[in-house]
Structure formats: structure tokens, C-alpha cells
Backbone as CSV, one residue per row, in Angstrom:
resi,resn,N_x,N_y,N_z,CA_x,CA_y,CA_z,C_x,C_y,C_z
1,UNK,6.008,79.745,-50.220,7.037,78.653,-49.621,5.880,77.478,-49.630
2,UNK,6.440,76.309,-50.084,5.727,75.335,-50.136,5.744,74.453,-48.435
3,UNK,4.637,73.905,-48.295,4.070,73.125,-47.100,4.816,71.893,-47.359
4,UNK,5.392,71.326,-46.249,6.188,70.372,-46.174,5.822,69.492,-44.950
5,UNK,5.173,68.178,-45.299,4.549,67.176,-44.391,5.779,66.150,-44.077
6,UNK,5.988,65.612,-42.399,6.898,64.686,-42.619,6.677,63.378,-42.847
7,UNK,7.957,62.642,-42.932,7.347,61.060,-43.466,7.366,60.265,-42.136
8,UNK,6.183,59.701,-42.347,5.722,59.042,-41.049,5.527,57.263,-41.432
9,UNK,5.945,57.050,-42.739,5.829,55.695,-43.033,7.344,55.125,-42.442
10,UNK,7.134,54.133,-41.379,8.647,53.631,-40.648,9.528,52.813,-42.072
11,UNK,8.867,52.199,-42.749,9.566,51.530,-43.747,10.420,52.642,-44.750
12,UNK,9.858,53.522,-45.026,10.633,54.517,-45.596,11.674,54.894,-45.112
13,UNK,11.375,55.256,-43.886,12.630,55.833,-42.806,13.497,55.125,-42.807
14,UNK,13.389,53.753,-42.778,14.695,52.920,-42.480,15.169,52.555,-43.413
15,UNK,14.707,52.591,-44.750,14.824,52.635,-46.220,16.019,53.782,-46.399
16,UNK,15.467,54.814,-46.090,16.443,56.210,-46.026,17.921,55.905,-45.614
17,UNK,17.575,55.310,-43.840,18.535,55.303,-43.191,19.584,54.132,-43.648
18,UNK,19.123,53.241,-44.173,19.859,52.230,-44.956,20.599,52.815,-46.048
19,UNK,20.015,53.332,-46.909,20.739,53.911,-47.886,21.928,54.707,-47.663
20,UNK,21.550,55.589,-46.498,22.556,56.730,-46.106,23.676,56.033,-45.670
21,UNK,23.688,54.980,-44.835,24.380,54.126,-44.104,25.222,53.449,-45.181
22,UNK,24.883,52.920,-46.355,25.726,52.347,-47.269,26.555,53.142,-48.154
23,UNK,26.344,54.421,-47.986,27.056,55.552,-48.510,28.564,55.618,-48.010
24,UNK,29.664,56.028,-48.745,31.025,56.221,-48.102,31.087,56.947,-46.888
25,UNK,30.233,58.083,-47.149,30.310,59.294,-46.329,29.166,59.431,-45.178
26,UNK,29.534,58.771,-43.885,28.526,58.421,-42.748,28.190,59.724,-42.151
27,UNK,28.788,60.846,-42.587,28.034,62.100,-42.181,26.692,62.414,-42.523
28,UNK,26.361,62.285,-43.217,24.780,62.521,-43.811,23.771,61.578,-42.934
29,UNK,24.515,60.323,-42.759,23.640,59.412,-41.929,23.464,59.839,-40.633
30,UNK,24.605,60.101,-39.907,24.504,60.603,-38.668,23.804,62.035,-38.434
31,UNK,23.675,62.707,-39.374,22.927,64.174,-39.347,21.308,63.630,-39.632
32,UNK,21.158,62.552,-40.546,19.484,62.207,-40.169,19.469,61.753,-39.028
33,UNK,20.067,60.645,-38.435,19.672,60.008,-37.265,19.431,61.055,-36.225
34,UNK,20.408,61.912,-36.146,20.426,62.966,-35.210,18.987,63.807,-35.353
35,UNK,18.662,64.318,-36.544,17.663,65.179,-36.483,16.310,64.269,-36.312
36,UNK,16.206,63.271,-36.814,15.085,62.272,-36.395,14.635,61.991,-35.115
37,UNK,15.870,61.550,-34.416,15.543,61.350,-32.823,15.579,62.714,-32.109
38,UNK,16.354,63.668,-32.368,16.235,64.890,-31.247,15.209,65.774,-31.845
39,UNK,14.755,65.869,-33.070,13.828,66.677,-33.522,14.332,68.044,-34.046
40,UNK,15.568,68.198,-34.273,16.188,69.319,-34.676,15.982,69.626,-36.261
41,UNK,15.982,70.880,-36.545,16.161,70.951,-37.910,17.383,71.019,-38.557
42,UNK,17.804,70.770,-39.789,19.146,70.748,-40.682,19.888,72.066,-39.990
43,UNK,19.140,73.167,-40.157,19.831,74.685,-39.756,20.217,74.352,-38.118
44,UNK,19.737,73.605,-37.211,20.405,73.667,-36.055,21.417,72.555,-36.087
45,UNK,21.359,71.372,-36.711,22.347,70.336,-36.580,23.934,70.799,-37.246
46,UNK,23.430,71.461,-38.682,24.985,71.963,-39.076,26.205,72.565,-38.252
47,UNK,25.927,73.297,-37.364,26.580,74.206,-36.824,27.218,73.484,-35.526
48,UNK,26.695,72.213,-35.189,26.865,71.248,-34.259,28.653,70.653,-34.260
49,UNK,29.500,70.757,-33.340,30.532,70.250,-33.219,30.800,69.187,-32.092
50,UNK,31.541,67.720,-32.313,31.935,67.135,-31.428,31.699,67.667,-29.886
51,UNK,32.645,68.700,-29.529,32.648,69.417,-28.391,31.354,70.012,-27.742
52,UNK,30.573,70.163,-28.566,28.955,70.637,-28.192,28.208,69.486,-27.399
53,UNK,28.607,68.255,-28.257,27.980,67.175,-27.725,28.449,66.507,-26.650
54,UNK,29.849,66.916,-26.180,30.305,66.428,-25.224,30.040,67.351,-23.678
55,UNK,29.448,68.288,-23.944,29.300,69.119,-22.849,28.251,68.442,-22.017
56,UNK,28.198,68.644,-20.621,27.707,68.014,-19.655,26.016,68.718,-19.318
57,UNK,25.766,69.479,-20.140,24.359,70.151,-20.174,23.245,69.265,-20.342
């Protein structure tokens, strides 16, 4: 398995977010923003549903 480093350059991160936002499917943009801001792995984010985010926990 390869070792992966996080992207630390803010300009690259903003460019990724801008390109994803410009695509027709906003789902990927939302997944990336949630992952960056909360620190979840993609395997933790994919099973999430709207009802999970509306819980008062």
C-alpha cells in the first residue's frame, strides 16, 4: 500500500473545490467539502444520508 500525503497548499485546495463546483453534479463538491471540514474519510462519508445530518446529536 502506498503512503499518501494530504494536500496542504490552500491554492490547490481552492482550485479543486472550484472545479468540482463548476461540474454539473454538485454531489462530489459537497462530499469533498464535508471531508475537508470534518476530517472524515470517504468511506465514512458515502453512507451518510440527509436524515443522519439532521439528527440532534
